[in-house]
XYZ file of C-alpha atoms in Angstrom:
703
model
C -12.561 -16.193 -55.995
C -11.101 -12.786 -58.180
C -12.592 -10.453 -55.481
C -10.889 -12.353 -52.820
C -7.677 -12.165 -54.541
C -7.748 -8.880 -54.950
C -8.812 -7.731 -51.626
C -5.921 -10.317 -50.509
C -3.038 -8.613 -52.945
C -4.535 -5.080 -51.262
C -4.128 -6.287 -47.585
C -0.661 -7.946 -48.345
C 0.444 -4.154 -50.099
C -0.646 -2.164 -47.571
C 1.144 -4.602 -44.265
C 4.159 -4.024 -46.593
C 3.749 -0.415 -47.181
C 3.013 -0.268 -42.900
C 6.599 -2.148 -42.571
C 8.803 -0.814 -45.600
C 9.893 2.386 -46.125
C 11.872 4.125 -48.017
C 13.804 7.800 -48.259
C 15.800 9.389 -50.653
C 18.145 12.057 -50.708
C 17.575 15.476 -51.896
C 19.811 14.752 -54.977
C 18.206 11.135 -55.080
C 22.184 9.695 -55.048
C 21.292 7.957 -51.040
C 18.381 5.751 -50.613
C 17.585 4.514 -47.135
C 14.849 2.025 -46.359
C 13.407 1.081 -42.789
C 11.824 -2.137 -42.325
C 10.453 -4.237 -39.189
C 11.757 -7.833 -39.476
C 9.608 -10.792 -39.295
C 9.665 -10.521 -34.806
C 9.006 -6.995 -35.274
C 12.879 -6.108 -35.122
C 13.207 -2.548 -36.669
C 15.880 -2.610 -39.419
C 17.372 0.111 -41.619
C 20.169 0.016 -44.370
C 21.760 2.857 -46.668
C 22.791 3.124 -50.659
C 25.563 5.478 -51.914
C 24.574 5.549 -56.420
C 23.626 1.972 -55.657
C 26.303 0.653 -54.060
C 25.666 -0.768 -50.276
C 26.697 1.711 -47.480
C 24.822 0.375 -44.579
C 23.258 -3.391 -44.947
C 20.815 -4.744 -43.103
C 21.203 -3.500 -39.324
C 18.972 -3.423 -36.463
C 18.234 -0.992 -34.070
C 16.777 -0.933 -30.413
C 17.257 -0.797 -26.624
C 18.106 -3.462 -23.967
C 17.005 -1.752 -21.104
C 18.005 -2.291 -17.344
C 15.621 -4.624 -15.565
C 13.751 -5.659 -18.574
C 13.549 -8.632 -19.753
C 11.372 -7.740 -22.942
C 13.544 -4.566 -23.194
C 12.875 -2.538 -26.328
C 14.435 -4.406 -29.357
C 11.545 -6.331 -31.370
C 8.162 -6.926 -31.652
C 6.932 -3.685 -32.968
C 4.227 -2.836 -35.801
C 4.395 0.528 -37.440
C 1.416 2.642 -36.297
C 2.597 6.182 -38.167
C 4.829 7.347 -40.726
C 5.604 11.274 -41.495
C 7.635 12.243 -44.022
C 8.990 15.953 -44.460
C 11.071 18.077 -46.813
C 13.284 20.574 -45.393
C 15.139 23.511 -46.384
C 16.702 26.680 -45.275
C 20.146 28.336 -45.290
C 21.632 29.848 -42.013
C 24.602 31.863 -40.994
C 27.160 30.380 -38.281
C 27.871 33.039 -36.082
C 31.873 31.769 -37.190
C 32.707 28.680 -39.540
C 34.428 27.242 -42.363
C 31.538 29.301 -44.797
C 29.395 32.329 -44.518
C 26.315 30.589 -44.702
C 25.064 26.572 -44.371
C 22.161 24.855 -46.123
C 20.091 22.828 -44.459
C 17.991 20.274 -46.675
C 16.859 17.047 -46.100
C 14.041 14.295 -47.002
C 13.026 13.232 -43.355
C 10.757 10.130 -42.587
C 9.686 9.533 -38.703
C 8.013 6.026 -37.747
C 6.211 5.488 -34.901
C 6.574 2.032 -33.420
C 4.205 0.719 -30.550
C 5.501 -2.480 -29.564
C 2.663 -5.376 -28.527
C 2.125 -6.556 -25.064
C 3.938 -3.496 -23.292
C 1.925 -0.789 -25.686
C 5.408 1.522 -25.207
C 6.108 3.664 -28.303
C 9.189 4.901 -29.469
C 9.946 6.881 -32.923
C 12.502 6.511 -34.817
C 13.672 9.657 -37.130
C 15.270 9.824 -40.340
C 16.818 12.511 -42.147
C 18.645 11.793 -45.246
C 21.018 14.982 -46.893
C 22.694 14.665 -49.860
C 25.744 13.833 -47.624
C 24.782 11.171 -45.313
C 21.977 9.827 -43.108
C 21.260 10.975 -39.657
C 18.916 8.932 -37.378
C 18.005 9.451 -33.796
C 15.784 7.279 -31.224
C 12.368 9.554 -29.655
C 10.251 8.884 -26.675
C 6.844 10.143 -26.433
C 5.582 10.733 -23.328
C 3.241 7.954 -22.574
C 2.006 5.879 -19.008
C 4.024 2.469 -19.759
C 7.627 4.432 -20.598
C 8.353 6.653 -17.951
C 11.631 6.204 -16.040
C 14.243 3.441 -17.890
C 17.600 2.775 -17.746
C 19.797 2.236 -20.941
C 21.803 -1.312 -20.227
C 23.281 -0.389 -23.894
C 22.054 1.021 -26.987
C 21.526 -1.566 -29.701
C 22.008 0.330 -32.925
C 24.508 -1.295 -35.821
C 26.050 -0.634 -38.685
C 26.536 -3.221 -41.122
C 29.442 -3.074 -43.190
C 29.594 -3.714 -47.142
C 32.958 -5.365 -46.589
C 36.440 -5.458 -45.336
C 36.913 -1.559 -45.568
C 40.462 0.363 -44.631
C 39.538 2.183 -41.481
C 41.575 5.451 -39.863
C 40.341 4.339 -36.036
C 41.685 5.139 -32.800
C 41.001 2.503 -29.624
C 37.620 2.740 -27.667
C 38.134 4.145 -24.773
C 35.834 5.900 -21.660
C 38.667 8.447 -20.560
C 40.428 9.558 -24.086
C 41.062 10.074 -27.246
C 44.753 11.144 -27.077
C 46.044 8.401 -29.421
C 47.326 8.434 -32.621
C 45.113 6.583 -35.371
C 45.864 3.261 -37.306
C 45.130 2.642 -40.809
C 44.600 -0.935 -41.268
C 41.347 -3.237 -42.374
C 38.477 -3.687 -40.440
C 39.414 -7.203 -40.010
C 42.723 -6.503 -38.577
C 41.575 -4.158 -35.539
C 41.810 -7.057 -32.967
C 45.566 -8.065 -33.757
C 46.551 -4.203 -33.756
C 44.832 -3.019 -31.059
C 47.582 -3.908 -28.391
C 50.023 -1.921 -30.296
C 47.341 1.159 -30.934
C 47.019 1.146 -27.146
C 49.385 3.141 -26.371
C 50.172 3.945 -22.416
C 50.992 7.057 -21.293
C 47.477 9.376 -20.927
C 47.169 10.182 -17.418
C 43.359 8.795 -17.551
C 42.396 5.623 -19.921
C 39.777 2.718 -19.956
C 39.724 0.574 -22.631
C 36.620 -1.785 -22.542
C 36.839 -4.244 -25.815
C 39.767 -5.514 -28.269
C 37.525 -4.618 -31.051
C 36.042 -1.640 -29.666
C 36.854 1.763 -31.326
C 36.018 5.425 -31.483
C 33.685 8.109 -33.749
C 34.142 9.895 -34.824
C 35.342 6.694 -36.947
C 36.983 7.184 -41.065
C 36.723 4.178 -43.549
C 37.191 3.633 -47.533
C 35.779 0.693 -48.983
C 37.756 -1.285 -51.928
C 35.424 0.283 -54.830
C 36.038 3.873 -53.327
C 33.683 5.277 -51.174
C 34.333 7.321 -47.769
C 32.165 6.429 -45.303
C 32.007 8.612 -41.753
C 30.296 7.639 -38.748
C 29.571 9.650 -35.817
C 27.382 11.229 -33.819
C 25.518 14.531 -33.579
C 23.803 16.595 -30.759
C 25.055 14.548 -27.657
C 23.153 15.961 -25.203
C 21.928 14.253 -21.860
C 23.315 11.173 -22.740
C 26.523 9.383 -23.166
C 28.911 8.984 -25.541
C 28.868 6.449 -28.394
C 31.717 4.122 -28.904
C 31.922 1.400 -31.569
C 32.471 -2.466 -31.174
C 33.499 -4.388 -34.456
C 32.045 -7.768 -35.040
C 34.708 -8.688 -37.192
C 33.332 -11.843 -38.565
C 30.722 -10.153 -40.127
C 32.085 -6.345 -40.008
C 28.844 -5.107 -38.410
C 29.530 -2.446 -35.921
C 27.177 -1.737 -32.744
C 27.342 1.008 -30.660
C 28.485 0.832 -27.036
C 27.806 3.705 -24.801
C 29.783 5.125 -22.064
C 29.014 3.768 -18.934
C 28.384 5.828 -15.623
C 29.581 4.708 -12.521
C 27.231 2.050 -11.501
C 27.614 0.656 -14.899
C 24.569 2.346 -16.616
C 24.392 3.396 -19.786
C 21.335 6.248 -19.440
C 18.511 7.414 -17.354
C 16.180 8.782 -19.212
C 12.911 10.225 -18.451
C 9.884 10.820 -21.033
C 9.767 12.725 -23.115
C 13.493 12.587 -24.595
C 15.618 11.745 -27.112
C 18.780 10.453 -28.063
C 21.617 11.840 -30.155
C 22.124 11.748 -33.918
C 23.547 8.594 -35.312
C 25.487 9.789 -38.234
C 27.247 8.355 -41.437
C 28.819 10.525 -44.080
C 29.268 9.038 -47.261
C 30.449 10.129 -50.752
C 32.807 9.177 -53.567
C 34.844 12.348 -53.528
C 37.286 12.687 -50.043
C 36.452 16.006 -50.244
C 32.666 16.402 -49.732
C 33.627 14.650 -46.486
C 35.433 17.377 -45.163
C 33.201 19.664 -46.248
C 30.429 18.233 -45.030
C 28.220 20.430 -42.456
C 25.302 17.496 -41.369
C 26.602 17.277 -38.029
C 26.029 20.852 -37.549
C 22.996 20.768 -39.292
C 21.476 18.020 -36.916
C 22.131 20.425 -34.334
C 19.615 23.185 -32.861
C 19.744 26.534 -33.864
C 21.613 29.186 -31.193
C 20.004 29.281 -27.940
C 22.249 32.546 -27.668
C 20.688 35.529 -29.123
C 22.722 38.256 -29.233
C 26.411 37.089 -30.587
C 28.340 39.969 -30.789
C 30.849 39.246 -28.033
C 31.454 35.764 -29.522
C 35.146 36.658 -31.413
C 37.571 34.636 -33.220
C 40.695 34.547 -31.644
C 44.170 34.383 -32.363
C 46.381 34.503 -29.176
C 50.072 33.430 -27.582
C 51.127 32.350 -24.452
C 52.406 30.994 -21.261
C 52.169 27.006 -22.039
C 54.779 25.519 -24.323
C 57.117 26.858 -21.633
C 55.573 24.113 -19.041
C 55.186 21.359 -22.030
C 58.462 21.167 -22.923
C 59.816 21.336 -19.287
C 61.180 25.203 -19.377
C 58.991 26.531 -16.688
C 56.378 25.141 -14.129
C 52.965 25.287 -13.387
C 53.517 25.688 -9.209
C 55.022 28.129 -7.682
C 56.878 26.641 -4.894
C 58.486 23.227 -4.279
C 58.612 23.180 -0.912
C 55.201 21.762 -0.074
C 54.560 18.427 -0.531
C 50.593 19.335 -0.278
C 48.912 22.420 0.312
C 45.417 23.203 1.792
C 43.914 26.121 -0.286
C 43.154 28.967 2.731
C 45.573 27.401 4.842
C 48.959 27.303 3.089
C 50.602 30.866 3.475
C 52.444 30.740 -0.165
C 53.600 34.344 0.427
C 56.033 32.663 2.959
C 57.320 30.184 0.576
C 60.175 29.882 -1.635
C 59.865 30.461 -5.838
C 61.287 27.353 -7.233
C 62.799 29.833 -9.675
C 60.952 28.087 -12.519
C 56.909 29.250 -12.189
C 56.468 30.415 -15.953
C 53.547 32.666 -14.670
C 55.142 35.484 -13.691
C 53.892 39.000 -14.097
C 57.654 39.815 -15.782
C 57.028 36.952 -18.030
C 53.455 37.813 -19.078
C 54.046 41.085 -20.144
C 56.857 39.713 -22.043
C 54.253 37.695 -23.781
C 51.449 40.661 -23.697
C 54.586 42.994 -25.684
C 54.868 40.347 -28.130
C 51.390 39.690 -28.555
C 50.477 43.286 -29.458
C 53.673 44.102 -31.453
C 52.545 41.071 -33.423
C 48.715 41.902 -34.361
C 47.395 39.223 -31.836
C 44.391 39.516 -30.054
C 45.035 37.628 -26.586
C 47.533 35.849 -24.314
C 46.569 32.460 -22.271
C 48.307 32.012 -19.276
C 48.418 28.341 -17.052
C 50.020 28.205 -13.881
C 48.357 31.235 -12.189
C 46.331 30.517 -9.443
C 47.274 28.806 -6.447
C 47.566 24.550 -5.811
C 49.450 23.202 -8.651
C 52.195 22.011 -6.155
C 49.875 18.661 -5.907
C 46.924 19.242 -8.118
C 47.185 15.774 -9.959
C 46.910 11.920 -9.068
C 45.973 12.263 -5.411
C 42.295 12.379 -6.125
C 41.978 15.482 -4.115
C 37.962 17.384 -4.676
C 38.959 20.953 -3.369
C 42.141 21.088 -5.876
C 41.776 24.876 -6.747
C 39.349 27.944 -6.278
C 39.731 29.790 -9.735
C 40.028 32.936 -8.375
C 43.269 33.478 -5.997
C 46.837 33.740 -7.669
C 49.912 32.916 -6.447
C 52.226 36.058 -5.032
C 54.446 36.414 -8.254
C 50.633 36.834 -10.039
C 49.591 40.170 -10.281
C 46.135 39.703 -11.570
C 44.564 43.365 -12.027
C 47.862 45.045 -12.697
C 48.161 42.512 -15.715
C 44.538 42.902 -16.882
C 45.345 46.448 -17.115
C 48.656 46.181 -18.997
C 47.439 43.672 -21.356
C 44.383 46.093 -22.062
C 46.584 49.387 -22.630
C 47.950 47.071 -25.291
C 44.637 46.130 -26.890
C 45.262 42.543 -25.637
C 42.836 40.284 -23.869
C 44.061 37.670 -21.535
C 42.562 34.375 -21.884
C 41.776 32.531 -17.945
C 42.741 28.786 -17.317
C 41.019 26.669 -15.501
C 41.960 23.421 -14.844
C 39.609 21.399 -12.601
C 41.650 17.831 -12.137
C 38.584 16.057 -12.948
C 37.079 17.143 -10.037
C 33.758 18.527 -11.491
C 32.120 18.798 -8.168
C 34.945 21.638 -7.303
C 34.414 23.105 -10.210
C 30.601 23.758 -10.027
C 30.999 24.687 -6.661
C 33.244 27.536 -7.640
C 31.993 28.199 -11.382
C 29.859 31.714 -10.374
C 33.070 32.861 -8.809
C 35.261 31.925 -11.200
C 32.831 33.526 -14.230
C 32.379 36.658 -11.753
C 36.135 37.228 -11.926
C 36.481 37.495 -15.254
C 34.093 40.025 -16.035
C 35.470 42.022 -13.466
C 38.310 41.611 -15.164
C 37.529 42.097 -18.895
C 38.114 37.764 -19.562
C 36.125 37.424 -22.279
C 37.378 33.488 -22.950
C 38.334 30.426 -20.549
C 40.531 27.053 -21.302
C 39.050 24.658 -18.937
C 40.809 20.989 -18.462
C 39.556 17.758 -17.267
C 43.360 15.797 -16.885
C 43.410 13.414 -14.502
C 40.328 10.202 -13.786
C 36.843 11.895 -12.659
C 35.835 12.924 -9.488
C 33.359 11.194 -7.804
C 35.835 8.166 -8.682
C 34.307 5.541 -10.812
C 32.742 7.934 -13.355
C 34.773 8.655 -16.696
C 35.111 11.280 -19.112
C 32.522 10.467 -21.264
C 29.230 9.298 -18.984
C 25.794 10.744 -19.058
C 26.775 12.383 -16.245
C 30.045 13.860 -17.067
C 28.793 15.301 -20.345
C 26.127 16.709 -18.804
C 28.826 18.572 -16.826
C 30.448 19.949 -19.891
C 27.247 20.927 -21.223
C 26.329 22.792 -17.783
C 30.006 24.830 -18.011
C 29.611 25.853 -21.846
C 25.538 27.182 -20.689
C 26.779 28.863 -17.498
C 29.337 30.347 -19.528
C 27.319 31.795 -21.686
C 25.494 33.801 -19.264
C 28.028 35.303 -18.491
C 29.317 35.820 -22.023
C 32.220 33.895 -21.893
C 33.659 31.540 -24.688
C 34.708 27.675 -23.691
C 37.865 25.830 -25.176
C 37.468 22.939 -23.315
C 40.289 19.951 -23.209
C 39.831 16.724 -22.153
C 36.076 17.202 -22.474
C 33.592 14.895 -24.404
C 34.649 14.612 -28.615
C 32.171 17.615 -30.017
C 29.191 16.863 -32.061
C 28.307 20.340 -33.466
C 26.422 21.653 -30.363
C 29.062 25.160 -31.310
C 25.606 25.581 -33.400
C 23.527 25.802 -30.407
C 26.388 27.680 -28.518
C 28.736 28.998 -30.404
C 30.379 30.439 -27.383
C 31.894 26.801 -27.105
C 34.726 27.839 -29.601
C 37.436 25.360 -29.194
C 37.496 21.803 -28.003
C 40.807 20.113 -27.473
C 39.299 16.059 -27.856
C 42.051 14.767 -29.506
C 45.860 14.368 -29.417
C 47.112 17.480 -30.129
C 50.522 19.210 -30.455
C 51.166 19.017 -26.791
C 52.256 15.098 -27.327
C 55.142 16.230 -29.828
C 56.880 17.309 -26.501
C 56.063 14.292 -24.646
C 58.515 11.618 -25.664
C 57.594 8.372 -26.241
C 55.673 7.951 -29.010
C 55.078 11.384 -30.390
C 52.030 12.581 -33.452
C 52.724 10.468 -36.305
C 53.969 12.482 -39.194
C 50.356 12.027 -40.992
C 48.579 12.707 -37.708
C 47.192 15.934 -39.119
C 46.083 14.335 -42.508
C 43.623 12.103 -40.318
C 42.019 14.500 -37.808
C 39.655 16.537 -40.248
C 38.420 13.373 -41.138
C 37.870 12.086 -38.135
C 38.251 14.587 -34.729
C 37.197 18.073 -36.631
C 34.250 16.688 -37.823
C 32.514 17.690 -35.020
C 33.830 20.865 -34.667
C 36.799 22.747 -34.602
C 39.905 21.763 -32.615
C 42.147 23.920 -30.419
C 45.841 21.938 -31.896
C 48.423 24.482 -31.063
C 50.505 24.236 -34.199
C 52.986 26.933 -34.959
C 55.586 25.042 -33.478
C 59.239 26.320 -35.132
C 61.484 24.764 -32.805
C 61.376 21.236 -33.358
C 64.174 19.657 -30.706
C 62.485 20.914 -27.723
C 63.828 21.296 -24.254
C 63.050 18.227 -22.873
C 64.592 16.248 -25.550
C 61.658 15.484 -27.362
C 61.373 16.622 -31.300
C 58.254 17.417 -33.178
C 57.528 15.316 -36.276
C 56.891 18.404 -38.642
C 58.183 20.492 -40.804
C 57.985 24.631 -40.374
C 56.232 24.557 -43.762
C 53.529 22.122 -42.708
C 52.964 24.086 -39.375
C 52.230 27.039 -41.488
C 49.470 25.038 -43.474
C 48.057 23.843 -40.170
C 46.277 26.840 -39.633
C 44.489 26.778 -42.691
C 43.964 23.038 -42.771
C 42.852 22.423 -39.094
C 39.559 24.815 -39.071
C 39.474 26.313 -35.701
C 38.054 30.031 -34.879
C 40.842 29.721 -32.219
C 44.137 29.442 -33.100
C 47.546 29.414 -30.977
C 50.688 30.445 -31.812
C 52.426 28.236 -29.625
C 56.280 28.367 -29.593
C 58.277 30.656 -27.800
C 58.692 34.591 -28.798
C 62.041 33.757 -29.361
C 62.027 31.067 -32.169
C 59.197 33.226 -33.735
C 61.523 36.302 -34.154
C 64.471 33.665 -35.603
C 62.276 33.240 -38.310
C 60.315 36.475 -38.865
C 59.903 35.568 -42.755
C 57.991 32.283 -42.119
C 56.509 33.975 -38.621
C 54.616 36.862 -41.557
C 52.073 33.709 -42.301
C 50.507 33.280 -39.100
C 50.622 36.823 -38.184
C 49.014 37.433 -41.819
C 46.293 34.080 -41.828
C 42.663 34.563 -41.199
C 40.834 32.920 -38.564
C 37.011 33.788 -39.925
C 36.137 32.432 -43.173
C 33.093 33.593 -46.179
C 34.302 30.248 -48.309
C 36.273 27.067 -48.064
C 37.414 25.111 -51.198
C 38.739 21.484 -50.762
C 41.066 21.072 -53.493
C 42.558 17.437 -52.932
C 42.134 14.986 -49.779
C 42.804 11.709 -49.547
C 42.762 10.275 -45.394
C 46.224 9.999 -43.642
C 48.317 10.996 -47.470
C 47.248 14.855 -47.757
C 44.737 17.592 -47.203
C 44.758 20.337 -49.640
C 42.079 23.188 -48.813
C 41.646 27.052 -49.539
C 39.769 29.449 -47.549
C 38.140 33.373 -48.468
C 38.865 35.550 -45.049
C 35.799 36.647 -43.950
C 34.547 40.378 -45.290
C 37.487 40.387 -47.795
C 38.492 38.989 -51.257
C 41.861 37.334 -49.900
C 42.282 33.728 -49.292
C 44.674 31.894 -47.407
C 45.621 28.018 -49.037
C 47.125 25.310 -46.656
C 48.874 22.024 -47.474
C 49.579 19.109 -45.348
C 51.664 15.828 -46.284
C 51.605 12.332 -45.051
C 54.883 10.346 -45.100
C 55.379 10.016 -49.013
C 56.769 12.868 -50.986
C 54.020 14.401 -52.797
C 53.765 17.104 -55.616
C 50.322 18.931 -55.955
C 48.673 20.468 -58.799
C 46.666 23.422 -57.857
C 44.329 24.960 -59.965
C 43.576 28.366 -58.607
C 40.148 28.595 -60.221
C 38.106 29.701 -57.230
C 39.327 32.700 -57.383
C 37.591 36.207 -58.633
C 37.372 36.845 -62.364
C 39.278 39.536 -63.663
C 41.096 39.944 -60.375
C 45.088 39.658 -59.776
C 46.507 38.701 -56.234
C 49.974 38.351 -54.812
C 50.718 34.686 -53.738
C 53.617 34.624 -51.243
C 54.545 30.910 -51.089
C 55.721 29.238 -48.256
C 56.936 25.767 -48.820
C 59.424 22.984 -48.144
C 63.178 23.698 -49.275
C 64.028 20.379 -51.350
C 65.864 19.087 -48.700
C 63.710 19.705 -45.795
C 62.946 16.549 -43.819
C 60.623 16.167 -40.922
C 62.972 14.308 -38.843
C 66.557 15.578 -39.873
C 66.287 18.847 -41.593
C 62.410 20.814 -40.427
C 63.491 24.085 -40.316
C 64.518 24.216 -44.580
C 61.878 26.613 -45.940
C 61.672 28.691 -48.926
C 59.751 31.681 -49.621
C 58.714 33.140 -52.718
C 56.030 35.527 -54.447
C 54.535 35.298 -57.850
C 51.066 37.050 -59.340
C 48.171 35.080 -60.262
C 44.745 35.038 -60.981
C 41.851 32.744 -62.139
C 43.360 30.917 -64.510
C 47.111 30.058 -62.748
C 47.800 26.695 -61.916
C 50.769 25.692 -59.746
C 52.814 22.480 -58.972
C 54.550 22.322 -55.443
C 56.530 19.819 -53.418
C 55.580 18.239 -50.051
C 58.154 16.692 -48.279
C 57.033 13.963 -45.847
C 55.909 15.670 -42.420
C 55.421 18.851 -44.603
C 53.458 21.296 -46.894
C 52.917 24.660 -47.519
C 50.920 27.260 -46.828
C 50.395 30.434 -49.163
C 48.668 33.777 -48.595
C 46.998 35.136 -51.680
C 46.054 39.123 -51.634
C 44.272 40.620 -53.756
C 46.005 43.452 -56.206
C 44.067 47.033 -55.209
C 44.141 48.654 -58.895
């Protein structure tokens, strides 16, 4: 009797061990548990310091034309655990080196009746959890189509969320701050019209990266990493039980993924901490991507630039050369016989003016938009052969301007707007990149404005995402850096392809000039918690003239605009305003000239999503620091401790701050500049007005 009981007990313990696995982070603050429900459904949960982050949540897939799908009837047939710890050096970044330290659990599942296998791989870091699905090569699962991915994130309460509406075609929304239970009632107001391509899907659908804060003080971020050959993941909320479920972007047939084994999904990521600063400092998204596939990277250089862009955005100039033609045909329309409209921005004379300004003030490059033929009817016509990316307008001297720029130590940045015609871009891509190499361009700003062609595809489907990746890899073959606008939001791929030096993929400065609903004053206090989790943003800061040509108004102070060069991390930073506006405020412009764009270290000093961010960064290869603070809609006083400075050193701190009377609506150009001497023992109390902030250059005093 005793022997029988003992054997039964051993069997129960072994069975439980097979279906319940626990994994702890290296510092043991995070604990993940994986198990199978009684019907063989895989579930996981996550705790942080014994607080629930993710309650038991289901995993799996609905497959097209497959009644069983990959949802249940699984048995665990193997588990493997691994400890991994390395330090790697990014080509560019917020820090000189990144530690990649995690504990891993890989669970191999076999589905009863189908003999199909699926591996779920979990990596638990000190700052969060990443997991993905892997499908080994196998005879019973070769080609399959995903109808939907069932990845759940069961939240532990009605958290405060910082969200934008789910959309297959744009991320360019202002953020809404609300309880999860309020998302449905606020969706209509949050889904502002005006974007040139929009496709919503659910009254409770939101986009990643999603930032949340729990009532008991946990900061939780949901996103994905390494989005390769897969569709972009949105989240759809059940607002009764606060369970988010993955919602993949469909292709033109309504399918959400065409798969062939062996293959895997992107990583699903949960970053969590009880300190908001730790969310901003997390490098987990990068760590879940593969190391650089570009071996020789000396040609990838952080860049500070100006450009012929804000002229068109603000209504002063046009992209098009002529108003004579209602439509143009490349190779047929003779632009040399057309009457110029007198508003064209990309003229030889105007570009030379920007080149001279860049050279005089220590910039690296000049972006020029509207240089190539086709802008007269480029948008809204579902036009396939819209641009050829090699033919300049008659008033743009392609060869001469490059020679002039190079003589001044300046490079030009190419602009490739595709108007969403992906096939056309791929058709011309090699010739376009060859032209860039011929004339010494080493960076391109690409754009995907409007509906994707072929019609029926969207901006974030698997097919379109594969195009973005193709463009990055093709550019790397030509040693060209890419700054993609209107492309899918980044997911850390810049670790693998560091020539992806910039992205837009969110509501940037341009919306300040579009009229209607402009960027909220606290917009830049949310973006680093959301959009920037996956990679840097080409936000195009530096606007000094807040009342722009077309009558719109920029919701920021000058001090706020200066701070963005530090708080909105990017190795690609634009001084977006007109040269004459910088000349009017030359003392404030000095900070933009001085601020670094590549860093050895970063210290997040203060942070609260939607309210404020203060960060100090150490310039690459120097002992100089730059500090930025951006503030939301409530006036606030910072208390800064300079303990991050090197002991025994003294520094000159030049503080660019809001004047007491500054106001982002009525008095945005009121600022003060003062100099003080600081050391690692110094402290600073500094005011930030609503929509304001401050910026500090901290330069070592050489003995």
